[in-house]
N, CA, C and O atoms as a printed pandas DataFrame, in Angstrom:
     atom_number atom_name residue_name chain_id  residue_number  x_coord  y_coord  z_coord
0              1         N          MET        A               1   12.903   -9.994    0.511
1              2        CA          MET        A               1   11.281  -10.264    0.829
2              3         C          MET        A               1   11.158   -8.873    0.779
3              4         O          MET        A               1   11.999   -8.103    1.243
4              5         N          THR        A               2    9.866   -8.458    0.085
5              6        CA          THR        A               2    9.363   -7.156    0.346
6              7         C          THR        A               2    8.181   -6.781    1.206
7              8         O          THR        A               2    7.458   -7.718    1.542
8              9         N          LEU        A               3    7.834   -5.465    1.654
9             10        CA          LEU        A               3    7.141   -5.289    2.390
10            11         C          LEU        A               3    5.443   -5.557    2.054
11            12         O          LEU        A               3    4.927   -4.657    1.390
12            13         N          PRO        A               4    4.735   -6.459    2.367
13            14        CA          PRO        A               4    3.711   -6.970    2.176
14            15         C          PRO        A               4    2.458   -5.976    2.334
15            16         O          PRO        A               4    1.847   -6.551    3.234
16            17         N          LEU        A               5    1.611   -4.709    1.977
17            18        CA          LEU        A               5    1.121   -3.578    1.902
18            19         C          LEU        A               5   -0.198   -4.103    1.889
19            20         O          LEU        A               5   -0.538   -4.911    1.025
20            21         N          THR        A               6   -1.047   -3.669    2.868
21            22        CA          THR        A               6   -2.478   -3.835    2.886
22            23         C          THR        A               6   -3.242   -2.554    2.986
23            24         O          THR        A               6   -2.828   -1.671    3.737
24            25         N          PRO        A               7   -4.203   -2.413    2.361
25            26        CA          PRO        A               7   -5.082   -1.359    3.575
26            27         C          PRO        A               7   -4.786   -0.521    4.517
27            28         O          PRO        A               7   -4.486    0.673    4.535
28            29         N          GLU        A               8   -4.959   -1.604    5.557
29            30        CA          GLU        A               8   -4.247   -1.474    6.669
30            31         C          GLU        A               8   -3.467   -0.707    7.168
31            32         O          GLU        A               8   -3.589    0.412    7.666
32            33         N          MET        A               9   -2.480   -1.508    6.974
33            34        CA          MET        A               9   -0.920   -0.717    7.028
34            35         C          MET        A               9   -0.892    0.903    6.406
35            36         O          MET        A               9   -0.746    1.958    7.023
36            37         N          LEU        A              10   -1.068    0.686    5.110
37            38        CA          LEU        A              10   -1.334    2.304    4.675
38            39         C          LEU        A              10   -2.256    3.112    5.235
39            40         O          LEU        A              10   -2.288    4.279    4.845
40            41         N          ALA        A              11   -3.330    2.601    6.412
41            42        CA          ALA        A              11   -4.076    3.446    6.967
42            43         C          ALA        A              11   -2.916    4.057    8.610
43            44         O          ALA        A              11   -2.816    5.114    9.234
44            45         N          ALA        A              12   -2.124    2.378    8.726
45            46        CA          ALA        A              12   -1.643    2.720   10.018
46            47         C          ALA        A              12   -0.200    4.045    9.811
47            48         O          ALA        A              12    0.279    4.745   10.704
48            49         N          ALA        A              13    0.250    4.004    8.076
49            50        CA          ALA        A              13    1.133    4.653    8.438
50            51         C          ALA        A              13    0.564    6.391    7.743
51            52         O          ALA        A              13    1.441    7.250    7.663
52            53         N          TYR        A              14   -0.431    6.642    7.435
53            54        CA          TYR        A              14   -0.927    7.394    7.125
54            55         C          TYR        A              14   -1.680    8.048    8.668
55            56         O          TYR        A              14   -2.374    9.034    8.419
56            57         N          ASP        A              15   -1.657    7.749    9.843
57            58        CA          ASP        A              15   -2.170    7.773   11.041
58            59         C          ASP        A              15   -0.973    8.313   11.784
59            60         O          ASP        A              15   -0.964    9.363   12.428
60            61         N          TYR        A              16   -0.192    7.667   11.659
61            62        CA          TYR        A              16    1.661    7.979   12.066
62            63         C          TYR        A              16    1.692    9.544   11.745
63            64         O          TYR        A              16    1.464   10.393   12.607
64            65         N          LEU        A              17    1.949    9.789   10.629
65            66        CA          LEU        A              17    2.411   10.517    9.522
66            67         C          LEU        A              17    1.283   11.906   10.281
67            68         O          LEU        A              17    1.837   12.964   10.576
68            69         N          ARG        A              18   -0.074   11.769   10.501
69            70        CA          ARG        A              18   -0.999   12.696   10.787
70            71         C          ARG        A              18   -0.620   13.485   12.359
71            72         O          ARG        A              18   -0.723   14.637   12.781
72            73         N          HIS        A              19   -0.189   12.326   12.863
73            74        CA          HIS        A              19    0.300   12.780   14.649
74            75         C          HIS        A              19    1.743   13.240   14.808
75            76         O          HIS        A              19    2.451   13.171   15.812
76            77         N          THR        A              20    2.010   13.695   13.672
77            78        CA          THR        A              20    3.617   14.354   13.753
78            79         C          THR        A              20    3.936   15.294   13.040
79            80         O          THR        A              20    3.348   15.158   11.967
80            81         N          PRO        A              21    4.852   16.614   13.048
81            82        CA          PRO        A              21    5.323   17.509   12.415
82            83         C          PRO        A              21    5.440   17.370   11.209
83            84         O          PRO        A              21    6.276   16.489   11.005
84            85         N          PRO        A              22    5.033   17.784   10.267
85            86        CA          PRO        A              22    3.854   19.138   10.154
86            87         C          PRO        A              22    2.688   18.872    9.958
87            88         O          PRO        A              22    1.726   19.633   10.069
88            89         N          PHE        A              23    2.700   17.630    9.614
89            90        CA          PHE        A              23    1.011   17.241    9.529
90            91         C          PHE        A              23   -0.138   17.206   10.726
91            92         O          PHE        A              23   -1.326   16.904   10.840
92            93         N          HIS        A              24    0.661   17.570   11.327
93            94        CA          HIS        A              24   -0.200   17.696   13.069
94            95         C          HIS        A              24   -1.168   18.776   12.939
95            96         O          HIS        A              24   -2.267   18.957   13.464
96            97         N          ARG        A              25   -0.518   19.413   12.149
97            98        CA          ARG        A              25   -1.143   20.753   12.210
98            99         C          ARG        A              25   -2.241   20.964   10.770
99           100         O          ARG        A              25   -2.765   22.048   10.513
100          101         N          TRP        A              26   -2.364   20.200   10.266
101          102        CA          TRP        A              26   -2.646   20.425    9.013
102          103         C          TRP        A              26   -4.491   20.032    9.004
103          104         O          TRP        A              26   -5.340   20.268    8.145
104          105         N          ASN        A              27   -4.588   19.406   10.249
105          106        CA          ASN        A              27   -6.317   19.007   10.142
106          107         C          ASN        A              27   -6.504   17.788    9.227
107          108         O          ASN        A              27   -7.388   17.936    8.383
108          109         N          LEU        A              28   -5.816   16.546    9.220
109          110        CA          LEU        A              28   -6.193   15.737    7.755
110          111         C          LEU        A              28   -7.793   15.341    8.850
111          112         O          LEU        A              28   -8.388   15.654    9.882
112          113         N          PRO        A              29   -7.813   14.561    7.813
113          114        CA          PRO        A              29   -8.990   13.799    8.206
114          115         C          PRO        A              29   -8.674   12.350    9.025
115          116         O          PRO        A              29   -7.729   11.627    8.705
116          117         N          GLU        A              30   -9.339   12.126    9.813
117          118        CA          GLU        A              30   -9.372   10.917   10.278
118          119         C          GLU        A              30   -8.964    9.320    9.260
119          120         O          GLU        A              30   -9.566    9.117    8.205
120          121         N          PRO        A              31   -8.234    8.645    9.616
121          122        CA          PRO        A              31   -7.971    7.607    8.975
122          123         C          PRO        A              31   -9.294    6.898    8.147
123          124         O          PRO        A              31   -9.153    6.784    6.929
124          125         N          GLU        A              32  -10.466    6.457    8.710
125          126        CA          GLU        A              32  -11.563    6.033    8.983
126          127         C          GLU        A              32  -12.405    6.678    7.601
127          128         O          GLU        A              32  -13.192    6.009    6.930
128          129         N          ASP        A              33  -12.022    8.271    7.308
129          130        CA          ASP        A              33  -12.454    9.001    6.232
130          131         C          ASP        A              33  -11.549    9.042    4.947
131          132         O          ASP        A              33  -11.799    9.759    3.978
132          133         N          VAL        A              34  -10.608    8.303    5.030
133          134        CA          VAL        A              34  -10.086    8.133    3.635
134          135         C          VAL        A              34   -9.802    6.570    3.158
135          136         O          VAL        A              34   -9.436    5.581    3.794
136          137         N          LYS        A              35  -10.055    6.728    2.083
137          138        CA          LYS        A              35   -9.843    4.949    1.649
138          139         C          LYS        A              35   -8.578    5.007    1.072
139          140         O          LYS        A              35   -7.979    5.883    0.448
140          141         N          PHE        A              36   -8.287    3.788    1.449
141          142        CA          PHE        A              36   -6.542    3.438    0.974
142          143         C          PHE        A              36   -6.922    1.899    0.091
143          144         O          PHE        A              36   -7.804    1.062    0.282
144          145         N          THR        A              37   -6.081    1.971   -0.686
145          146        CA          THR        A              37   -5.908    0.749   -1.498
146          147         C          THR        A              37   -4.452    0.221   -1.890
147          148         O          THR        A              37   -3.428    0.877   -1.702
148          149         N          VAL        A              38   -4.480   -0.583   -2.249
149          150        CA          VAL        A              38   -2.495   -0.966   -2.864
150          151         C          VAL        A              38   -3.416   -1.499   -4.486
151          152         O          VAL        A              38   -4.482   -2.019   -4.816
152          153         N          GLY        A              39   -2.431   -1.068   -4.977
153          154        CA          GLY        A              39   -2.407   -0.950   -6.488
154          155         C          GLY        A              39   -1.363   -1.219   -7.151
155          156         O          GLY        A              39   -0.308   -1.070   -6.533
156          157         N          ARG        A              40   -1.298   -1.578   -8.236
157          158        CA          ARG        A              40   -0.068   -2.370   -8.907
158          159         C          ARG        A              40    0.877   -1.968  -10.082
159          160         O          ARG        A              40    1.637   -2.647  -10.773
160          161         N          ALA        A              41    0.506   -0.331  -10.074
161          162        CA          ALA        A              41    1.510    0.512  -11.090
162          163         C          ALA        A              41    2.766    0.286  -10.901
163          164         O          ALA        A              41    3.028    0.293   -9.699
164          165         N          ARG        A              42    3.636    0.094  -11.549
165          166        CA          ARG        A              42    5.102   -0.172  -11.821
166          167         C          ARG        A              42    5.747    1.141  -12.268
167          168         O          ARG        A              42    6.914    1.141  -12.660
168          169         N          ASP        A              43    5.067    2.179  -12.223
169          170        CA          ASP        A              43    5.651    3.715  -12.715
170          171         C          ASP        A              43    5.171    4.630  -11.875
171          172         O          ASP        A              43    5.007    5.741  -12.379
172          173         N          CYS        A              44    4.809    4.472  -10.401
173          174        CA          CYS        A              44    3.728    5.383   -9.911
174          175         C          CYS        A              44    4.512    5.151   -8.344
175          176         O          CYS        A              44    5.544    4.673   -8.816
176          177         N          PHE        A              45    4.712    5.146   -7.161
177          178        CA          PHE        A              45    4.798    4.810   -5.990
178          179         C          PHE        A              45    3.410    5.005   -5.655
179          180         O          PHE        A              45    2.782    3.961   -5.480
180          181         N          ALA        A              46    2.877    5.918   -5.544
181          182        CA          ALA        A              46    1.588    6.193   -4.994
182          183         C          ALA        A              46    0.463    7.404   -5.193
183          184         O          ALA        A              46    0.828    8.417   -4.598
184          185         N          PHE        A              47   -0.744    7.552   -5.841
185          186        CA          PHE        A              47   -1.268    8.644   -5.315
186          187         C          PHE        A              47   -2.516    9.145   -5.048
187          188         O          PHE        A              47   -3.292    8.199   -4.919
188          189         N          TYR        A              48   -2.866    9.821   -4.958
189          190        CA          TYR        A              48   -3.992   10.957   -4.263
190          191         C          TYR        A              48   -5.249   11.400   -5.625
191          192         O          TYR        A              48   -5.306   12.077   -6.651
192          193         N          GLN        A              49   -5.979   10.636   -4.914
193          194        CA          GLN        A              49   -7.712   10.507   -5.610
194          195         C          GLN        A              49   -8.574   11.879   -4.582
195          196         O          GLN        A              49   -8.446   11.776   -3.362
196          197         N          TRP        A              50   -9.358   13.019   -5.104
197          198        CA          TRP        A              50  -10.436   13.410   -4.655
198          199         C          TRP        A              50  -11.474   13.227   -5.739
199          200         O          TRP        A              50  -11.502   13.859   -6.795
200          201         N          ASP        A              51  -12.408   12.195   -5.318
201          202        CA          ASP        A              51  -13.617   12.133   -6.094
202          203         C          ASP        A              51  -14.774   12.950   -6.196
203          204         O          ASP        A              51  -15.741   12.648   -6.896
204          205         N          GLY        A              52  -14.665   14.318   -5.284
205          206        CA          GLY        A              52  -15.703   14.847   -4.710
206          207         C          GLY        A              52  -16.197   14.731   -3.556
207          208         O          GLY        A              52  -16.423   15.758   -2.916
208          209         N          PHE        A              53  -16.556   13.156   -2.875
209          210        CA          PHE        A              53  -17.042   12.196   -1.614
210          211         C          PHE        A              53  -16.191   11.946   -0.972
211          212         O          PHE        A              53  -16.369   12.004    0.245
212          213         N          ARG        A              54  -14.869   11.550   -1.504
213          214        CA          ARG        A              54  -13.845   10.852   -0.743
214          215         C          ARG        A              54  -12.614   10.738   -1.002
215          216         O          ARG        A              54  -12.340   10.435   -2.163
216          217         N          HIS        A              55  -11.633   10.912   -0.155
217          218        CA          HIS        A              55   -9.831   11.073   -0.411
218          219         C          HIS        A              55   -9.785    9.330   -0.589
219          220         O          HIS        A              55  -10.334    8.502    0.137
220          221         N          THR        A              56   -9.053    9.126   -1.645
221          222        CA          THR        A              56   -8.163    8.117   -1.771
222          223         C          THR        A              56   -6.838    8.028   -1.939
223          224         O          THR        A              56   -6.422    8.922   -2.676
224          225         N          ILE        A              57   -5.941    7.237   -1.509
225          226        CA          ILE        A              57   -4.864    7.435   -1.319
226          227         C          ILE        A              57   -4.344    5.692   -1.810
227          228         O          ILE        A              57   -4.584    4.801   -0.995
228          229         N          THR        A              58   -3.685    5.342   -3.079
229          230        CA          THR        A              58   -3.351    4.102   -3.351
230          231         C          THR        A              58   -1.703    3.702   -3.309
231          232         O          THR        A              58   -0.989    4.439   -3.988
232          233         N          VAL        A              59   -1.313    3.059   -2.879
233          234        CA          VAL        A              59    0.258    2.869   -2.952
234          235         C          VAL        A              59    0.535    1.330   -3.297
235          236         O          VAL        A              59    0.289    0.321   -2.636
236          237         N          SER        A              60    1.140    1.492   -4.577
237          238        CA          SER        A              60    1.699    0.701   -5.381
238          239         C          SER        A              60    2.449   -0.461   -4.477
239          240         O          SER        A              60    3.464   -0.377   -3.787
240          241         N          LYS        A              61    1.474   -1.699   -4.766
241          242        CA          LYS        A              61    2.706   -2.547   -4.178
242          243         C          LYS        A              61    3.997   -3.349   -4.985
243          244         O          LYS        A              61    4.793   -4.112   -4.438
244          245         N          ASN        A              62    3.983   -3.013   -6.257
245          246        CA          ASN        A              62    4.899   -2.837   -7.187
246          247         C          ASN        A              62    6.320   -2.197   -7.219
247          248         O          ASN        A              62    7.409   -2.600   -7.629
248          249         N          ALA        A              63    5.938   -1.162   -6.692
249          250        CA          ALA        A              63    6.919    0.507   -6.395
250          251         C          ALA        A              63    7.480    0.500   -5.157
251          252         O          ALA        A              63    8.595    0.902   -4.823
252          253         N          VAL        A              64    6.299   -0.168   -4.264
253          254        CA          VAL        A              64    7.182    0.513   -2.866
254          255         C          VAL        A              64    6.864   -1.235   -1.936
255          256         O          VAL        A              64    5.888   -1.911   -1.612
256          257         N          ALA        A              65    8.493   -1.321   -1.820
257          258        CA          ALA        A              65    8.653   -2.402   -0.977
258          259         C          ALA        A              65    9.616   -2.471    0.420
259          260         O          ALA        A              65   10.186   -3.410    0.976
260          261         N          HIS        A              66    9.546   -1.397    0.640
261          262        CA          HIS        A              66   10.329   -0.935    1.907
262          263         C          HIS        A              66    9.535    0.120    2.564
263          264         O          HIS        A              66    8.875    0.968    1.963
264          265         N          THR        A              67    9.686   -0.035    4.298
265          266        CA          THR        A              67    8.885    1.048    5.273
266          267         C          THR        A              67    9.308    2.436    4.508
267          268         O          THR        A              67    8.544    3.287    4.053
268          269         N          SER        A              68   10.560    2.425    4.496
269          270        CA          SER        A              68   11.396    4.189    4.659
270          271         C          SER        A              68   10.268    4.491    3.178
271          272         O          SER        A              68    9.397    5.326    3.420
272          273         N          THR        A              69   10.235    3.813    1.551
273          274        CA          THR        A              69    9.711    4.188    0.701
274          275         C          THR        A              69    8.314    4.631    1.017
275          276         O          THR        A              69    7.805    5.624    0.498
276          277         N          LEU        A              70    7.619    3.735    2.028
277          278        CA          LEU        A              70    6.099    3.665    2.253
278          279         C          LEU        A              70    6.284    5.129    2.824
279          280         O          LEU        A              70    5.787    6.093    2.241
280          281         N          MET        A              71    6.779    5.215    3.610
281          282        CA          MET        A              71    6.495    6.693    4.525
282          283         C          MET        A              71    6.713    7.771    3.853
283          284         O          MET        A              71    6.073    8.759    4.214
284          285         N          THR        A              72    7.499    7.894    2.893
285          286        CA          THR        A              72    7.934    8.758    2.071
286          287         C          THR        A              72    6.648    9.024    0.805
287          288         O          THR        A              72    6.419   10.183    0.457
288          289         N          ALA        A              73    6.000    8.057    0.289
289          290        CA          ALA        A              73    5.377    7.926   -0.143
290          291         C          ALA        A              73    4.025    8.705    0.051
291          292         O          ALA        A              73    3.509    9.523   -0.710
292          293         N          MET        A              74    3.574    8.228    1.295
293          294        CA          MET        A              74    2.586    8.565    2.066
294          295         C          MET        A              74    2.639    9.524    2.428
295          296         O          MET        A              74    1.524   10.036    2.534
296          297         N          ALA        A              75    3.923   10.507    2.893
297          298        CA          ALA        A              75    3.765   11.968    3.015
298          299         C          ALA        A              75    3.592   12.914    2.109
299          300         O          ALA        A              75    3.013   13.991    2.246
300          301         N          HIS        A              76    4.376   12.253    0.710
301          302        CA          HIS        A              76    3.257   13.407   -0.704
302          303         C          HIS        A              76    2.090   12.941   -0.904
303          304         O          HIS        A              76    1.276   13.684   -1.454
304          305         N          GLU        A              77    1.769   11.853   -0.589
305          306        CA          GLU        A              77   -0.288   11.726   -0.847
306          307         C          GLU        A              77   -0.667   12.779    0.361
307          308         O          GLU        A              77   -1.291   13.830    0.214
308          309         N          CYS        A              78   -0.195   12.300    1.467
309          310        CA          CYS        A              78   -0.919   13.781    2.409
310          311         C          CYS        A              78   -0.645   15.026    2.123
311          312         O          CYS        A              78   -1.504   15.766    2.601
312          313         N          ILE        A              79    0.410   15.746    1.389
313          314        CA          ILE        A              79    0.687   16.891    0.658
314          315         C          ILE        A              79   -0.355   17.593   -0.375
315          316         O          ILE        A              79   -0.878   18.707   -0.410
316          317         N          HIS        A              80   -0.426   16.308   -1.290
317          318        CA          HIS        A              80   -1.541   16.471   -1.966
318          319         C          HIS        A              80   -3.091   16.359   -1.070
319          320         O          HIS        A              80   -3.749   17.317   -1.474
320          321         N          LEU        A              81   -3.656   15.826   -0.360
321          322        CA          LEU        A              81   -4.574   15.769    0.404
322          323         C          LEU        A              81   -4.750   17.155    1.046
323          324         O          LEU        A              81   -5.740   17.865    0.867
324          325         N          HIS        A              82   -3.836   17.426    1.704
325          326        CA          HIS        A              82   -4.033   19.158    2.399
326          327         C          HIS        A              82   -4.317   19.857    1.472
327          328         O          HIS        A              82   -5.182   20.726    1.581
328          329         N          LEU        A              83   -3.737   19.665    0.493
329          330        CA          LEU        A              83   -3.789   20.809   -0.554
330          331         C          LEU        A              83   -5.241   20.742   -1.133
331          332         O          LEU        A              83   -5.938   21.724   -0.878
332          333         N          GLU        A              84   -5.789   19.771   -1.849
333          334        CA          GLU        A              84   -7.014   19.463   -2.066
334          335         C          GLU        A              84   -7.932   20.112   -1.005
335          336         O          GLU        A              84   -8.685   21.048   -1.273
336          337         N          ALA        A              85   -7.814   19.533    0.255
337          338        CA          ALA        A              85   -8.798   19.867    1.533
338          339         C          ALA        A              85   -8.906   21.385    1.778
339          340         O          ALA        A              85   -9.978   21.850    2.164
340          341         N          THR        A              86   -7.676   22.292    1.537
341          342        CA          THR        A              86   -7.314   23.370    1.818
342          343         C          THR        A              86   -7.968   24.284    0.502
343          344         O          THR        A              86   -8.426   25.387    0.801
344          345         N          LYS        A              87   -8.024   23.849   -0.963
345          346        CA          LYS        A              87   -8.587   24.502   -2.046
346          347         C          LYS        A              87   -6.993   24.758   -2.044
347          348         O          LYS        A              87   -6.977   25.925   -1.656
348          349         N          GLN        A              88   -5.788   24.434   -2.215
349          350        CA          GLN        A              88   -4.487   24.848   -2.687
350          351         C          GLN        A              88   -4.230   24.258   -3.693
351          352         O          GLN        A              88   -3.557   24.874   -4.520
352          353         N          GLU        A              89   -4.706   22.692   -4.048
353          354        CA          GLU        A              89   -3.979   22.038   -4.964
354          355         C          GLU        A              89   -4.687   23.218   -6.493
355          356         O          GLU        A              89   -5.734   23.844   -6.661
356          357         N          SER        A              90   -3.623   23.039   -7.180
357          358        CA          SER        A              90   -4.087   23.597   -8.957
358          359         C          SER        A              90   -3.898   22.845   -9.633
359          360         O          SER        A              90   -2.854   22.216   -9.459
360          361         N          LYS        A              91   -4.630   22.535  -10.588
361          362        CA          LYS        A              91   -4.920   21.528  -11.705
362          363         C          LYS        A              91   -4.355   22.334  -12.852
363          364         O          LYS        A              91   -4.146   21.619  -13.832
364          365         N          ARG        A              92   -4.140   23.212  -12.974
365          366        CA          ARG        A              92   -3.595   24.179  -13.929
366          367         C          ARG        A              92   -1.853   24.698  -13.435
367          368         O          ARG        A              92   -1.453   25.681  -14.059
368          369         N          SER        A              93   -1.036   24.205  -12.576
369          370        CA          SER        A              93   -0.383   24.342  -12.162
370          371         C          SER        A              93    0.858   23.745  -12.755
371          372         O          SER        A              93    1.820   24.414  -13.133
372          373         N          SER        A              94    0.748   22.151  -12.822
373          374        CA          SER        A              94    1.560   21.352  -13.723
374          375         C          SER        A              94    0.948   20.269  -13.791
375          376         O          SER        A              94    0.062   20.052  -12.964
376          377         N          PRO        A              95    1.302   19.168  -14.934
377          378        CA          PRO        A              95    0.868   18.092  -14.661
378          379         C          PRO        A              95    0.736   17.383  -13.884
379          380         O          PRO        A              95   -0.280   16.700  -13.755
380          381         N          SER        A              96    2.151   17.327  -12.831
381          382        CA          SER        A              96    2.267   16.436  -11.734
382          383         C          SER        A              96    1.665   17.692  -10.268
383          384         O          SER        A              96    2.234   17.606   -9.180
384          385         N          HIS        A              97    0.817   18.473  -10.421
385          386        CA          HIS        A              97    0.057   19.340   -9.760
386          387         C          HIS        A              97    1.314   19.681   -8.445
387          388         O          HIS        A              97    0.885   20.161   -7.395
388          389         N          HIS        A              98    2.626   19.445   -8.560
389          390        CA          HIS        A              98    3.449   20.106   -7.726
390          391         C          HIS        A              98    4.084   21.965   -7.497
391          392         O          HIS        A              98    5.151   22.578   -7.504
392          393         N          ASN        A              99    3.048   22.153   -7.369
393          394        CA          ASN        A              99    3.154   23.594   -7.324
394          395         C          ASN        A              99    4.015   24.402   -6.218
395          396         O          ASN        A              99    4.760   23.628   -5.617
396          397         N          ALA        A             100    4.115   25.665   -5.807
397          398        CA          ALA        A             100    4.598   26.177   -5.085
398          399         C          ALA        A             100    4.100   26.204   -3.854
399          400         O          ALA        A             100    4.842   26.487   -2.913
400          401         N          ALA        A             101    2.797   25.923   -3.664
401          402        CA          ALA        A             101    2.486   25.167   -2.029
402          403         C          ALA        A             101    3.328   23.968   -1.785
403          404         O          ALA        A             101    4.299   23.718   -1.071
404          405         N          PHE        A             102    2.437   23.170   -2.833
405          406        CA          PHE        A             102    3.006   21.438   -2.465
406          407         C          PHE        A             102    4.379   21.592   -2.187
407          408         O          PHE        A             102    4.783   20.739   -1.397
408          409         N          ARG        A             103    5.423   22.578   -2.658
409          410        CA          ARG        A             103    6.959   22.305   -2.385
410          411         C          ARG        A             103    7.179   22.989   -1.330
411          412         O          ARG        A             103    8.202   22.757   -0.685
412          413         N          ARG        A             104    6.137   24.136   -0.856
413          414        CA          ARG        A             104    6.943   24.651    0.558
414          415         C          ARG        A             104    6.067   23.463    1.993
415          416         O          ARG        A             104    6.439   23.274    3.151
416          417         N          TYR        A             105    5.143   23.028    1.423
417          418        CA          TYR        A             105    4.804   21.802    2.288
418          419         C          TYR        A             105    5.816   20.717    2.274
419          420         O          TYR        A             105    6.192   20.154    3.302
420          421         N          ALA        A             106    6.265   20.427    1.040
421          422        CA          ALA        A             106    7.093   19.136    0.906
422          423         C          ALA        A             106    8.700   19.087    1.623
423          424         O          ALA        A             106    9.314   18.124    2.081
424          425         N          ALA        A             107    9.168   20.817    1.490
425          426        CA          ALA        A             107   10.025   21.305    2.685
426          427         C          ALA        A             107   10.098   20.944    4.262
427          428         O          ALA        A             107   10.973   20.523    5.018
428          429         N          GLN        A             108    8.881   21.284    4.363
429          430        CA          GLN        A             108    8.372   21.130    5.925
430          431         C          GLN        A             108    8.760   19.523    5.860
431          432         O          GLN        A             108    9.800   19.164    6.413
432          433         N          ALA        A             109    8.068   18.724    5.302
433          434        CA          ALA        A             109    8.121   17.232    5.528
434          435         C          ALA        A             109    9.271   16.586    5.456
435          436         O          ALA        A             109    9.425   15.515    6.045
436          437         N          CYS        A             110   10.222   17.147    4.731
437          438        CA          CYS        A             110   11.772   16.767    4.568
438          439         C          CYS        A             110   12.551   16.946    6.013
439          440         O          CYS        A             110   13.203   16.140    6.676
440          441         N          LYS        A             111   12.193   18.423    6.243
441          442        CA          LYS        A             111   13.106   19.136    7.196
442          443         C          LYS        A             111   12.641   18.010    8.561
443          444         O          LYS        A             111   13.563   17.393    9.094
444          445         N          TYR        A             112   11.670   17.863    8.905
445          446        CA          TYR        A             112   11.159   17.181    9.957
446          447         C          TYR        A             112   11.533   15.355    9.861
447          448         O          TYR        A             112   11.997   14.753   10.830
448          449         N          HIS        A             113   11.341   14.932    9.021
449          450        CA          HIS        A             113   11.572   13.360    8.772
450          451         C          HIS        A             113   12.340   13.024    7.967
451          452         O          HIS        A             113   12.244   11.947    7.378
452          453         N          GLY        A             114   13.696   14.264    7.677
453          454        CA          GLY        A             114   14.237   13.472    7.306
454          455         C          GLY        A             114   14.374   13.022    5.739
455          456         O          GLY        A             114   15.475   12.825    5.225
456          457         N          PHE        A             115   13.074   12.873    4.998
457          458        CA          PHE        A             115   12.892   12.381    3.782
458          459         C          PHE        A             115   13.638   13.258    2.520
459          460         O          PHE        A             115   13.743   14.480    2.632
460          461         N          ASP        A             116   14.136   12.566    1.345
461          462        CA          ASP        A             116   14.959   13.379    0.430
462          463         C          ASP        A             116   13.992   14.059   -0.469
463          464         O          ASP        A             116   13.112   13.489   -1.115
464          465         N          PRO        A             117   14.262   15.443   -0.447
465          466        CA          PRO        A             117   13.500   16.149   -1.218
466          467         C          PRO        A             117   13.222   15.763   -2.749
467          468         O          PRO        A             117   12.085   15.913   -3.195
468          469         N          LYS        A             118   13.981   15.398   -3.342
469          470        CA          LYS        A             118   14.150   14.706   -4.783
470          471         C          LYS        A             118   12.530   13.879   -4.449
471          472         O          LYS        A             118   11.574   14.293   -5.105
472          473         N          ALA        A             119   12.362   13.084   -3.741
473          474        CA          ALA        A             119   11.522   12.029   -3.787
474          475         C          ALA        A             119   10.216   12.956   -3.903
475          476         O          ALA        A             119    9.132   12.535   -4.308
476          477         N          PHE        A             120   10.383   13.833   -3.630
477          478        CA          PHE        A             120    8.786   15.032   -3.635
478          479         C          PHE        A             120    8.434   15.473   -5.126
479          480         O          PHE        A             120    7.472   16.202   -5.371
480          481         N          TYR        A             121    9.097   15.085   -5.878
481          482        CA          TYR        A             121    9.204   16.225   -7.164
482          483         C          TYR        A             121    9.274   15.215   -8.705
483          484         O          TYR        A             121    9.355   15.768   -9.802
């Protein structure tokens, strides 16, 4: 059986992370200020989008089936959100936007939460 993802579950995972190190120092927006959607992509666990007005985090129900995968994917997208909110996201850095700043923040998240660093690149 796989984890049945809902927008409410994604918001709860996000809220948990934003209260833990290193995320709690980043002044991430409240869950109510982020749109959470469940997607169907098979080749992408999750993605973050800023449309100029609202942050959106989408997690794929076809790629994420376990809590550990959900938390890793959400942490990954929290880093993208933080980089966008602090104007550190560089659209020129690479096709996937995993620039040096992203890698530094990913290393912090992996240190505190025990995530596999390879899951962030």
